C-alpha positions as a Python dict, from the first residue, in 0.01 Angstrom:
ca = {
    (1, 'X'): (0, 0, 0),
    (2, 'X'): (-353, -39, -121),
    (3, 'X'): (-441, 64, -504),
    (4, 'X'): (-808, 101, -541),
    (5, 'X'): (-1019, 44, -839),
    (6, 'X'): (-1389, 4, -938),
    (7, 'X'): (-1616, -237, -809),
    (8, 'X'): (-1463, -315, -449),
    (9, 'X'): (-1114, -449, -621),
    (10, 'X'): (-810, -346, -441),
    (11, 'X'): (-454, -424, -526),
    (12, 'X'): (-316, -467, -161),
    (13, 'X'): (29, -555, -53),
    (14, 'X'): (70, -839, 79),
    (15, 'X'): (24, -880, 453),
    (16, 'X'): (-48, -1160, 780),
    (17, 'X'): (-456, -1088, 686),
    (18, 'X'): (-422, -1284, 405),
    (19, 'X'): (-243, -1573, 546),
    (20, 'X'): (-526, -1822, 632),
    (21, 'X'): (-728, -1721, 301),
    (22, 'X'): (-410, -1762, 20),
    (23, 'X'): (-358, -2127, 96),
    (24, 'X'): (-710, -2271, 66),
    (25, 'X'): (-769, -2037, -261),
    (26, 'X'): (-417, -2101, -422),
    (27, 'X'): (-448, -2485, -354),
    (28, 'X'): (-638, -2575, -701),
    (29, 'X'): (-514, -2739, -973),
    (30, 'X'): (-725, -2537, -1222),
    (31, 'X'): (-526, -2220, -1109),
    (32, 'X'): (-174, -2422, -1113),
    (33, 'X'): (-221, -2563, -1485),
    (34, 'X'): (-232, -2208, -1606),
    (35, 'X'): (16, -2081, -1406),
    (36, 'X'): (481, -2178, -1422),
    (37, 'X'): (597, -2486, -1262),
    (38, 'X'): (752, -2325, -1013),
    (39, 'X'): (378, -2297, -885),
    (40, 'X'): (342, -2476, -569),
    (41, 'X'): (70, -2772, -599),
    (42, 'X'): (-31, -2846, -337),
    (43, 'X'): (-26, -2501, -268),
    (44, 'X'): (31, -2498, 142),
    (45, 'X'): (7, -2313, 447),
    (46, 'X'): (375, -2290, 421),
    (47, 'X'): (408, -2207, 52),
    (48, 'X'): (155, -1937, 167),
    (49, 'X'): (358, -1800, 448),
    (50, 'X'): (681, -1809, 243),
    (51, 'X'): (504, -1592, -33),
    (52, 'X'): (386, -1372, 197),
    (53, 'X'): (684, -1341, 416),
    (54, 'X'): (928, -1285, 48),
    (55, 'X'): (674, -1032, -73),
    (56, 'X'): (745, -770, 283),
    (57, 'X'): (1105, -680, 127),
    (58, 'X'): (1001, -515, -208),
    (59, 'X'): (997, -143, -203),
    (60, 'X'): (804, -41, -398),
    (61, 'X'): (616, -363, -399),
    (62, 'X'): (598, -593, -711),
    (63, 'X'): (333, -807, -608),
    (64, 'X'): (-21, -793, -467),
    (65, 'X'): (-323, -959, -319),
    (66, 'X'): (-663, -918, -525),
    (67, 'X'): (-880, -821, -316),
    (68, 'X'): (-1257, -833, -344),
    (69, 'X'): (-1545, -652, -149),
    (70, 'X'): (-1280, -711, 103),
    (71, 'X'): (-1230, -1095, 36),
    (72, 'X'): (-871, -1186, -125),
    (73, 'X'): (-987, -1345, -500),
    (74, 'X'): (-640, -1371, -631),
    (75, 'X'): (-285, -1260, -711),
    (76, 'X'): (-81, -1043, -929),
    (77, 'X'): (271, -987, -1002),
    (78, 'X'): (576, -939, -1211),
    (79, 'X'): (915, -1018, -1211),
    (80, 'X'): (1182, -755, -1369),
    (81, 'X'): (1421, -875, -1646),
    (82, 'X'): (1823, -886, -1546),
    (83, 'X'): (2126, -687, -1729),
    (84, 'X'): (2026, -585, -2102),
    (85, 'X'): (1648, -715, -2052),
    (86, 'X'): (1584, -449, -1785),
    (87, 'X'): (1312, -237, -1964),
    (88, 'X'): (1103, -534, -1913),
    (89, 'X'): (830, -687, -1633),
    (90, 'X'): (684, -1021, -1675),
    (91, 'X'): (325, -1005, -1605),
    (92, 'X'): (154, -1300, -1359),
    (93, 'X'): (-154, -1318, -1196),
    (94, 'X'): (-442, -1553, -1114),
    (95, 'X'): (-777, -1530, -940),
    (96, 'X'): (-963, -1796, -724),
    (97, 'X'): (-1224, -2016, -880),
    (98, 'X'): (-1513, -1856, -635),
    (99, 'X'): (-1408, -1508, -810),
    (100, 'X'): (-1429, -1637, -1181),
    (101, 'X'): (-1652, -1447, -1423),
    (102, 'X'): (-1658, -1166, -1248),
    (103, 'X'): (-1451, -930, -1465),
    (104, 'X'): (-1151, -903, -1155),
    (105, 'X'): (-863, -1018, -1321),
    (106, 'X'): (-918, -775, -1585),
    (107, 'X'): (-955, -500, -1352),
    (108, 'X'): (-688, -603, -1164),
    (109, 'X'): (-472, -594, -1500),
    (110, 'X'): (-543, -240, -1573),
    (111, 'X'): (-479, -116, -1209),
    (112, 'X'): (-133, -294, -1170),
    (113, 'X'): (-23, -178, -1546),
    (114, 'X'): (-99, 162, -1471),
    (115, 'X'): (117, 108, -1131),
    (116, 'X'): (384, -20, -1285),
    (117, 'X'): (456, 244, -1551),
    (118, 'X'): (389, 504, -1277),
    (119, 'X'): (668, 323, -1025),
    (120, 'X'): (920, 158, -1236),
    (121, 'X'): (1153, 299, -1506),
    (122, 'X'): (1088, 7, -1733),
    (123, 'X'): (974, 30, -2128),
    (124, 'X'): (731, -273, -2153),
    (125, 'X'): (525, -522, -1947),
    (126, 'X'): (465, -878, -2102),
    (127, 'X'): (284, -1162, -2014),
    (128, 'X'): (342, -1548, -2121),
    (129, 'X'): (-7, -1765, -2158),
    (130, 'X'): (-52, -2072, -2265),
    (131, 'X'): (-246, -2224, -2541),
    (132, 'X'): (-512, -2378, -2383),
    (133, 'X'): (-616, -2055, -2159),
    (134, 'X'): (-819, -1797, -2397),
    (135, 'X'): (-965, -1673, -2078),
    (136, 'X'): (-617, -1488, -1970),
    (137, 'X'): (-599, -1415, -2297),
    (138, 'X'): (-925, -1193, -2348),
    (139, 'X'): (-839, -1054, -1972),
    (140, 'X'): (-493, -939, -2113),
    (141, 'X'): (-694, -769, -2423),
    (142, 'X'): (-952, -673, -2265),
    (143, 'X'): (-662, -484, -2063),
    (144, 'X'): (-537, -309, -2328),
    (145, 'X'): (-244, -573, -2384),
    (146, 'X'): (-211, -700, -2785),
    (147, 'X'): (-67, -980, -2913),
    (148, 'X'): (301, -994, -2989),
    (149, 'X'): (427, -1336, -3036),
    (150, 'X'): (328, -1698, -3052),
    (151, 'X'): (662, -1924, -2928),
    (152, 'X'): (557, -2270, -3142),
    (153, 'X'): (622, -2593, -2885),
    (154, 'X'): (754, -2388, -2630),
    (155, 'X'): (606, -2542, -2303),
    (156, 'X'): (511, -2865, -2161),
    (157, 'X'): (270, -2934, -1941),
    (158, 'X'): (144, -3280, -1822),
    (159, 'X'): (343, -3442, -2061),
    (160, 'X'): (156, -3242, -2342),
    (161, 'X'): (350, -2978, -2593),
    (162, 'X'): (214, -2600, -2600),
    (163, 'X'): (238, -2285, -2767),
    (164, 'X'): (300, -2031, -2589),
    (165, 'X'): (99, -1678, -2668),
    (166, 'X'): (286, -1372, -2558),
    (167, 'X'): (110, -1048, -2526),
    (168, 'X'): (269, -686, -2416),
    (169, 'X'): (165, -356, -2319),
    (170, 'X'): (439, -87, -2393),
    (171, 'X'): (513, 259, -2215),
    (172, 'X'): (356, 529, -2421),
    (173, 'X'): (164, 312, -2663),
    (174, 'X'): (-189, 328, -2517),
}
């Protein structure tokens, strides 16, 4: 599946084309300090064959490459909520330092929101960042995402304690 936006950025799913680009691109720390634990870092050829290899069983697919002018510059994602939190998607997605500045993540944003209402029965789409990143921050704004919540001292990473800022997009309210 290939979503197509402005500027040569593509939401495509995941496939063996992007194998030898994800693992050289993922494998920065300045992308994995922004991003859940679970993270891989070093990000590997393996990590990158296992994520592309778990993302072939989703129909419809949940998560994409960036693509851009026919380069891969990133990822983007969600993960649905279980039992009573259903109605929701948690929102991930990162782009490669070469791509930064460029205005793709926020592109990227809009395109996969507007997927995801259009796909998935769900009510509202959230995203966790933390304190330290006001560049995901503006991209989630920027993407027509406001902010909902700040969770005081609710993360810690390298052995430093975080806010977390929470921001949502719900069905309807655009």
């Amino acid at each position: 599946m290939i979503i197509t936006g402005e500027r040569e950025i593509r939401l495509v799913t995941w496939n063996e084309a992007h194998f030898h680009q994800l693992y050289p691109l993922a494998n920065n720390p300045k992308i994995a300090m922004n991003l859940k634990d679970s993270y891989p870092q070093p990000y590997t050829i393996h990590d990158a064959r296992h994520w592309i290899e778990h993302n072939q069983k989703y129909n419809p697919p949940q998560n994409f490459a960036v693509e851009f002018e026919g380069r891969l510059a990133g990822a983007i994602g969600s993960d649905r909520g279980k039992d009573e939190l259903r109605t929701n998607m948690e929102l991930g997605f990162w782009i490669g330092e070469p791509f930064w500045g460029k205005g793709i993540a926020t592109e990227a944003v809009k395109l996969y929101t507007k997927y995801i209402f259009e796909k998935f029965d769900i009510e509202r789409i959230f995203a966790q960042v933390y304190d330290f990143n006001g560049q995901s921050m503006n991209v989630l704004e920027k993407a027509g995402y406001f902010p909902e919540a700040i969770l005081k001292k609710a993360f810690v990473k390298n052995s430093n304690v975080g806010d977390i800022f929470q921001y949502v997009n719900i069905r309807g309210e655009q």
